[in-house]
Tab-separated table of C-alpha atoms in Angstrom:
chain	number	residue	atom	x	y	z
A	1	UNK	CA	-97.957	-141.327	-4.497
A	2	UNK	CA	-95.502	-139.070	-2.312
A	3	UNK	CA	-93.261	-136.841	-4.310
A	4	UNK	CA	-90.489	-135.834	-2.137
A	5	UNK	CA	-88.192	-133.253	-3.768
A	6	UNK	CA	-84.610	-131.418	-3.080
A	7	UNK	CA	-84.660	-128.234	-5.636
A	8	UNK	CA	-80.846	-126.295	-5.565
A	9	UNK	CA	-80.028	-123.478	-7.850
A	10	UNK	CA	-78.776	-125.863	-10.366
A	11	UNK	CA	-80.465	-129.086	-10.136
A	12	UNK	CA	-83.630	-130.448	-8.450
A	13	UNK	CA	-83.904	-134.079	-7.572
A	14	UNK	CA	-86.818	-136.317	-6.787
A	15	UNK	CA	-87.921	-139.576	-5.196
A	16	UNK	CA	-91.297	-141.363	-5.087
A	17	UNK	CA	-93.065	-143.483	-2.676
A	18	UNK	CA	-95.865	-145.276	-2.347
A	19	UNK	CA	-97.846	-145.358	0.672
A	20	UNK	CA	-95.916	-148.382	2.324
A	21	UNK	CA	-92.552	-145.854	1.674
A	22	UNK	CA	-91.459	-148.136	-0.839
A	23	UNK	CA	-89.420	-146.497	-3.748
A	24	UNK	CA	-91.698	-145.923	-7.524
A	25	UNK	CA	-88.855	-143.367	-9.373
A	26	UNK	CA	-86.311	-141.072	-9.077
A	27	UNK	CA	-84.943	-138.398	-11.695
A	28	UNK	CA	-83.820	-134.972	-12.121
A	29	UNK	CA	-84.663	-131.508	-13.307
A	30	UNK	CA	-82.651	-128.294	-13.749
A	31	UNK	CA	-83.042	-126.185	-10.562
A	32	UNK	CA	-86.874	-124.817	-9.735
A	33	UNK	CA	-85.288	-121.638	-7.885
A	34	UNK	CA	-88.491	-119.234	-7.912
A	35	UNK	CA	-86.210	-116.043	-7.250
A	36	UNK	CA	-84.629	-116.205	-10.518
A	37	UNK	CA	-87.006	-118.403	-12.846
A	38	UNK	CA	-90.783	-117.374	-14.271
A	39	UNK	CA	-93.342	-119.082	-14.388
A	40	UNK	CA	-93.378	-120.513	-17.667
A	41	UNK	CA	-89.732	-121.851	-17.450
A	42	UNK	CA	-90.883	-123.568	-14.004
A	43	UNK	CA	-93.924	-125.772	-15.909
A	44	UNK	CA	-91.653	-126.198	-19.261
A	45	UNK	CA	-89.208	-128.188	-16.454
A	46	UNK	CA	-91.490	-129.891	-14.801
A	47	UNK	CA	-93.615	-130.881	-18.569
A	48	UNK	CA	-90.735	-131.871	-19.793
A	49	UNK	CA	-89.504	-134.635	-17.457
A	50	UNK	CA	-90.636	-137.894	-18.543
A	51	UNK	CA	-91.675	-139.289	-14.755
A	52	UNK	CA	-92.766	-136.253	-13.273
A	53	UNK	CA	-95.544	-135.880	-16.619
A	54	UNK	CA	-96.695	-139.050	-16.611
A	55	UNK	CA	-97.634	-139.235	-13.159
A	56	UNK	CA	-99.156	-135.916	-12.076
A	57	UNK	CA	-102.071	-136.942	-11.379
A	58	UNK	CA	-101.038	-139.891	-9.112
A	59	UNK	CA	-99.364	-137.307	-7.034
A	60	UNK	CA	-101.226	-137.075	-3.824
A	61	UNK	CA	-98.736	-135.333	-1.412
A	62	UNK	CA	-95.719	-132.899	-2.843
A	63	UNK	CA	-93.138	-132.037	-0.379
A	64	UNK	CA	-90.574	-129.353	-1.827
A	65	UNK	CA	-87.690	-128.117	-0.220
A	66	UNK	CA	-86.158	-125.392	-2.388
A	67	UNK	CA	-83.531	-122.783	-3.217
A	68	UNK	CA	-85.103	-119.620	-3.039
A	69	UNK	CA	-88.060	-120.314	-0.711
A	70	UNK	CA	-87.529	-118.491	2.225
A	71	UNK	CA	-89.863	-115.679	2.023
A	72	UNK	CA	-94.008	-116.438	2.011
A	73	UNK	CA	-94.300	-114.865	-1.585
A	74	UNK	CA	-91.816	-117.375	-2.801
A	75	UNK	CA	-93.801	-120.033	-1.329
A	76	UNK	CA	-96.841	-118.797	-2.937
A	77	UNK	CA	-95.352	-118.101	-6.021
A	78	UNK	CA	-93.873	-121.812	-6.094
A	79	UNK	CA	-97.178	-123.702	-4.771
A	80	UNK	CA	-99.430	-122.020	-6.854
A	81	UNK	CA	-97.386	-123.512	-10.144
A	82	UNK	CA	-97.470	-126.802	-8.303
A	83	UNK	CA	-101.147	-127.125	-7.107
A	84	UNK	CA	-101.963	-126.650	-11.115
A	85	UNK	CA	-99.320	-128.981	-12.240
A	86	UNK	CA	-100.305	-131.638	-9.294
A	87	UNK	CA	-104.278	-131.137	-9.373
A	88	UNK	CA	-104.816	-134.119	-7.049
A	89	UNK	CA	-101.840	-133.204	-3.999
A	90	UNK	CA	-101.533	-131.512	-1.080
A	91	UNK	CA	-98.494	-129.179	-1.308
A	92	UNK	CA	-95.740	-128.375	1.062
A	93	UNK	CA	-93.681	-125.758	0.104
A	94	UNK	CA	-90.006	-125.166	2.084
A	95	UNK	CA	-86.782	-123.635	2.004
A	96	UNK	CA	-83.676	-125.717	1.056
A	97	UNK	CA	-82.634	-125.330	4.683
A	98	UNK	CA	-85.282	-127.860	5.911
A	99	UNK	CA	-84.027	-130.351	3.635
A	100	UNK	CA	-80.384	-130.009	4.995
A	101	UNK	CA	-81.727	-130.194	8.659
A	102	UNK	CA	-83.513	-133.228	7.976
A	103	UNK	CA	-80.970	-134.795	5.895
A	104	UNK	CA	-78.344	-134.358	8.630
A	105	UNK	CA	-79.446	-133.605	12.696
A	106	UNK	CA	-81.905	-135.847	14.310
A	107	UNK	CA	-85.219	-134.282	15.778
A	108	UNK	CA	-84.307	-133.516	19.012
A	109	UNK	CA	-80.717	-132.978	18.433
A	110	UNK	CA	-79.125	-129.328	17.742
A	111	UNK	CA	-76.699	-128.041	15.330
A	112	UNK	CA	-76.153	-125.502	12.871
A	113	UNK	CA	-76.935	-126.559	9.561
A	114	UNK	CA	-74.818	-125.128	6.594
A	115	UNK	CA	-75.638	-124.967	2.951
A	116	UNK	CA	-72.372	-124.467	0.262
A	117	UNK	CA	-73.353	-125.453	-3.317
A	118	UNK	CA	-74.237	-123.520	-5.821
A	119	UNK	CA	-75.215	-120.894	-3.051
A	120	UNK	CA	-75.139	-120.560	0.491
A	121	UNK	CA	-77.396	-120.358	3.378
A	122	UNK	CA	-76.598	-121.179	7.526
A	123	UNK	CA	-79.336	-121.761	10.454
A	124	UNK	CA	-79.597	-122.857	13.963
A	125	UNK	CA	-81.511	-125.817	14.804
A	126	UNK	CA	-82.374	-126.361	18.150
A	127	UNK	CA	-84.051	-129.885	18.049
A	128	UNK	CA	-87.678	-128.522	17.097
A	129	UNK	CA	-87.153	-125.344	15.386
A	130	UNK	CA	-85.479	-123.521	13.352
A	131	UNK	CA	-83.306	-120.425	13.892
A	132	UNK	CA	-81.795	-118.158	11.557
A	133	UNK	CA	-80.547	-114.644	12.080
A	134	UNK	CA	-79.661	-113.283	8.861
A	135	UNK	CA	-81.745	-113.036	5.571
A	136	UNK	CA	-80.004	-114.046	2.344
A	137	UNK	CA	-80.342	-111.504	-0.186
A	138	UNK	CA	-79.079	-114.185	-2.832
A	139	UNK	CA	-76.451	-114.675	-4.684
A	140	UNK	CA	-75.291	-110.712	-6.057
A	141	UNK	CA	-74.665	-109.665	-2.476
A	142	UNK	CA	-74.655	-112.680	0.030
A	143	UNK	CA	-74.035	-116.525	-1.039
A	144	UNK	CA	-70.260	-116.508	0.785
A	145	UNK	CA	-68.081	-119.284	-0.068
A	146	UNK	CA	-70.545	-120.947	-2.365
A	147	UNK	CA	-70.125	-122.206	-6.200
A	148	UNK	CA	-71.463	-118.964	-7.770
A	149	UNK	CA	-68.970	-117.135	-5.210
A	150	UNK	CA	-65.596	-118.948	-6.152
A	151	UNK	CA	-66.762	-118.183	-10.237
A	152	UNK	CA	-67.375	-114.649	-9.545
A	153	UNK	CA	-64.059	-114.230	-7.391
A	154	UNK	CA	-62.301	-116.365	-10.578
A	155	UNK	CA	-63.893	-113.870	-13.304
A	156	UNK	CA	-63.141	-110.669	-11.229
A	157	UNK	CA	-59.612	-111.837	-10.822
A	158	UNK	CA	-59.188	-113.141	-14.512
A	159	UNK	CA	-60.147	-109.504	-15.746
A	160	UNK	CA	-58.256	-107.451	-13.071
A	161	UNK	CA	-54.859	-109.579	-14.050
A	162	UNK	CA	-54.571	-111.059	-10.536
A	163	UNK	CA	-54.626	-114.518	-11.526
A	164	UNK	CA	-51.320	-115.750	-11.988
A	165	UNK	CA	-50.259	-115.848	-15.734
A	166	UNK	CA	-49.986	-119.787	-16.185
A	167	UNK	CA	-53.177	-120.154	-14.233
A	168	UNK	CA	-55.550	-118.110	-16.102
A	169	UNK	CA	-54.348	-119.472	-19.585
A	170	UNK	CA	-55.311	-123.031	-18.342
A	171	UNK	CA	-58.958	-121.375	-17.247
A	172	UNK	CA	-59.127	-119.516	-20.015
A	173	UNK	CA	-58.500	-123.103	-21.796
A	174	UNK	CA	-61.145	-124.459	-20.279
A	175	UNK	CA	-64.209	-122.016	-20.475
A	176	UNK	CA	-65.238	-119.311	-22.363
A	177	UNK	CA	-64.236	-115.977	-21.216
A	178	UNK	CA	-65.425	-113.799	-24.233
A	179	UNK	CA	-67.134	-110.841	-22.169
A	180	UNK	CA	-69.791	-110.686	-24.342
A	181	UNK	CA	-70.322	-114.139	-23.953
A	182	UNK	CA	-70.163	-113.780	-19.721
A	183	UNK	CA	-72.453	-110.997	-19.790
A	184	UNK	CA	-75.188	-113.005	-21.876
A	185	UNK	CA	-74.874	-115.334	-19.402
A	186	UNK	CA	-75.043	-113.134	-16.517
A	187	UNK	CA	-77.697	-110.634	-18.065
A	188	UNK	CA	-80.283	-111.877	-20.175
A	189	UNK	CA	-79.987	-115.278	-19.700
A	190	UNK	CA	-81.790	-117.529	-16.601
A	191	UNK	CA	-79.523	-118.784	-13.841
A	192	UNK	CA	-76.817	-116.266	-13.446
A	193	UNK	CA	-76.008	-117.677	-10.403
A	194	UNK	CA	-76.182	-121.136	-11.708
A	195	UNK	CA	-73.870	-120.140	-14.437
A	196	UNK	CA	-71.278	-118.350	-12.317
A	197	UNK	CA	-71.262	-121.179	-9.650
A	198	UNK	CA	-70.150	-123.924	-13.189
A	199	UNK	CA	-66.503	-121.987	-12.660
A	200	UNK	CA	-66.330	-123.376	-9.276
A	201	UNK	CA	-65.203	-126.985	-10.738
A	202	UNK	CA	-62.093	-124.980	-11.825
A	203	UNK	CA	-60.359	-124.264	-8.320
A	204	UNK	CA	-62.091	-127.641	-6.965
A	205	UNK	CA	-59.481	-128.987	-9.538
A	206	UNK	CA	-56.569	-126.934	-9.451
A	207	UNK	CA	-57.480	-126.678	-5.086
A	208	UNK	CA	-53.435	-127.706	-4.715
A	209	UNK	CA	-52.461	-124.434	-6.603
A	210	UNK	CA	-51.370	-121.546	-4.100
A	211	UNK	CA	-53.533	-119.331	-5.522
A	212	UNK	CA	-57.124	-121.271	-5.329
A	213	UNK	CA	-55.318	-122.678	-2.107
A	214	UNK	CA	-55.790	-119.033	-1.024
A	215	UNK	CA	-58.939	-118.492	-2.355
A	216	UNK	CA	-60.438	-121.252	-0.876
A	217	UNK	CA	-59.630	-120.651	2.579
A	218	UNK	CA	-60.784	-117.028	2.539
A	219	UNK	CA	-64.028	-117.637	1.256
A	220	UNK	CA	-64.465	-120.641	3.584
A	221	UNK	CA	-63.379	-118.521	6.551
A	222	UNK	CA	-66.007	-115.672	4.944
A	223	UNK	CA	-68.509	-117.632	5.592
A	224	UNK	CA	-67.874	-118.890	9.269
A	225	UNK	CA	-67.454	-115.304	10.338
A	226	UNK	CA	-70.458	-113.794	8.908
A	227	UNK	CA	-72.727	-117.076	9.006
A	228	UNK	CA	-71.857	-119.489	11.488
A	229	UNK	CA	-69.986	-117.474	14.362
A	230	UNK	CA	-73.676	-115.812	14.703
A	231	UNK	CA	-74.624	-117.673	16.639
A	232	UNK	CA	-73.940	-118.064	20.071
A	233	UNK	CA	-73.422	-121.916	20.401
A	234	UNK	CA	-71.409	-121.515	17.072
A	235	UNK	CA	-68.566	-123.421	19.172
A	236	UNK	CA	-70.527	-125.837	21.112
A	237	UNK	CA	-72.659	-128.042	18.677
A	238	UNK	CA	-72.067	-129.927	15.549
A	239	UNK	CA	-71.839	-127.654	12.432
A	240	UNK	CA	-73.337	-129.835	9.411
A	241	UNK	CA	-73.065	-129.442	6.113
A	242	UNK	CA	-74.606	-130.180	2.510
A	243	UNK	CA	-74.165	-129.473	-1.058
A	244	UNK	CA	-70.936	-130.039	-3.566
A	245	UNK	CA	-69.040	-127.260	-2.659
A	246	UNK	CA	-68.898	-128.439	0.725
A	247	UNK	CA	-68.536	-131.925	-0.378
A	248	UNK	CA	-65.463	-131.343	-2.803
A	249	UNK	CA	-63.619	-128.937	-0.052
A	250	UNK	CA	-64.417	-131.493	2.714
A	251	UNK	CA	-60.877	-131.660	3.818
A	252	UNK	CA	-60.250	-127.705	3.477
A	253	UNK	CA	-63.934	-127.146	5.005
A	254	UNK	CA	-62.102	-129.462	8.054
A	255	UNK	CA	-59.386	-127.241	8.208
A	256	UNK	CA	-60.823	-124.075	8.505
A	257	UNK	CA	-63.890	-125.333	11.019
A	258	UNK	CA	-60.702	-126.531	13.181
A	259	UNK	CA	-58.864	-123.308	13.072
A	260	UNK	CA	-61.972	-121.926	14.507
A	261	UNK	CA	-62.284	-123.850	17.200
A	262	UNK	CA	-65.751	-125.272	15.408
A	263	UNK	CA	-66.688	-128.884	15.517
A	264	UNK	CA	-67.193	-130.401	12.324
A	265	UNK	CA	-70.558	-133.031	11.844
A	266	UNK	CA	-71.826	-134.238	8.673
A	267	UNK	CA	-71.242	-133.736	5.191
A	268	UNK	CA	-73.412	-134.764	2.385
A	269	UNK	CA	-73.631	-133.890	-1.070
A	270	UNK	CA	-76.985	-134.361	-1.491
A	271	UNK	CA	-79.811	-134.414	1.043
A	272	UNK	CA	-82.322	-136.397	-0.915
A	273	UNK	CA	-81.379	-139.458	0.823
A	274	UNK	CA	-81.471	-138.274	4.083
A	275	UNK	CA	-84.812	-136.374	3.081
A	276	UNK	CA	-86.556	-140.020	2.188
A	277	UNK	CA	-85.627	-141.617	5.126
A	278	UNK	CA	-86.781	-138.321	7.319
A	279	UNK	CA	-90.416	-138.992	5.284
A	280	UNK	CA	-90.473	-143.108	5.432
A	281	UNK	CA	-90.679	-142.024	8.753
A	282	UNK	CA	-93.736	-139.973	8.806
A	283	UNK	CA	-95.669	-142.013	5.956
């Protein structure tokens, strides 16, 4: 059995095949990102799903592409849980980035390949390899225009008073913007980002409003200047896309990309399908 897996900061999702590449299961877990999870909370995810349990041992080849992943010790970290969990597999550990590039470009095709869910990430792929120029130092200081960005710029502006009145009485409506109860979230309790990026539905909703209107395009144009316009073709090949945020804000994503003089390729909200048909391919 083939376990081919798309982890994000918020939700992981996973496909089986058999060795002909024909579909056994698919289901879901909360997010496996190793940055911000330990160890224990990793294996209670993975224990706890009924599919994933019952067929660990079937499990001959794992390949995970995952939030968080980009450094060797996160790789480690993450394939050292695995091997344990999966006695019986080989184990492929990648960054989430992988899965977007082989969810959207072709081998032997280039384009720069954009992450915008619950965080952010951008790379260069130049039909073979990838490039990327900048290292994400997640979500507290990078993560431009993601989910967990748009909920921190929401909260910020809910507590300075710069959210217009009738505005932040509908969001305050909506969520629960006790401080005490934003700083448990954000402080001693797993996923800040995850729980940051859950405000993010708010200005997907109210994206007509002049003041998410606003908000939106800043952080979208945030994140072409300091992630896609470094690179030099930024201008000449497709710039791709996955993940909700970029999903939701196609048309505004479109906008922006335009204004830029950038030529907008795919969008998909999830890679996982694009990721099985990458692997039917290589079975």
């Amino acid at each position: 059995m083939i376990l081919i897996v798309d982890s994000g900061a918020t939700k992981s999702d996973w496909i089986a095949l058999n060795e002909k590449g024909e579909q056994l299961f698919n289901t879901q877990t909360l997010g496996l990102s190793p940055e911000v999870l330990t160890r224990q909370v990793i294996e209670d995810r993975l224990a706890n799903n009924f599919e994933i349990s019952k067929n660990k041992d079937n499990v001959t080849s794992l390949y995970f592409y995952g939030a968080g992943c980009g450094t060797d010790r996160m790789k480690l970290f993450l394939r050292g849980i695995f091997k344990d969990f999966f006695p019986n597999a080989k184990i492929e550990v990648k960054e989430d980035t992988f899965a977007a590039i082989y969810a959207t470009t072709k081998i032997g095709h280039q384009g720069i390949v954009c992450i915008l869910g619950t965080g952010s990430n951008c790379s260069y792929y130049d039909g073979h390899q990838l490039i990327q120029k900048v290292t994400s130092l997640g979500y507290i200081l990078m993560d431009d225009g993601s989910g967990n960005f748009f909920g921190r710029k929401l909260l910020r502006d809910y507590y300075f008073h710069k959210m217009p009145q009738a505005l932040g009485i509908k969001f305050a409506k909506e969520y629960d913007l006790d401080a005490d109860v934003i700083k448990e979230n954000l402080y001693k309790q797993p996923n800040p980002n995850t729980y940051l990026a859950k405000f993010a539905r708010f200005i997907i909703e109210n994206k007509e409003h002049p003041y998410c209107r606003g908000v939106i395009d800043k952080g979208l144009q945030q994140f072409v200047n300091n992630y896609i316009m470094q690179f030099e073709l930024a201008t000449k090949v497709p710039v791709n896309f996955v993940g909700s945020i970029a999903y939701y804000l196609r048309d505004e994503l479109a906008t922006v990309l335009d204004r830029n003089d950038l030529i907008l390729g795919v969008i998909r909200q999830r890679p996982i399908e694009g990721l099985m048909e990458f692997h039917k391919e290589t079975i």
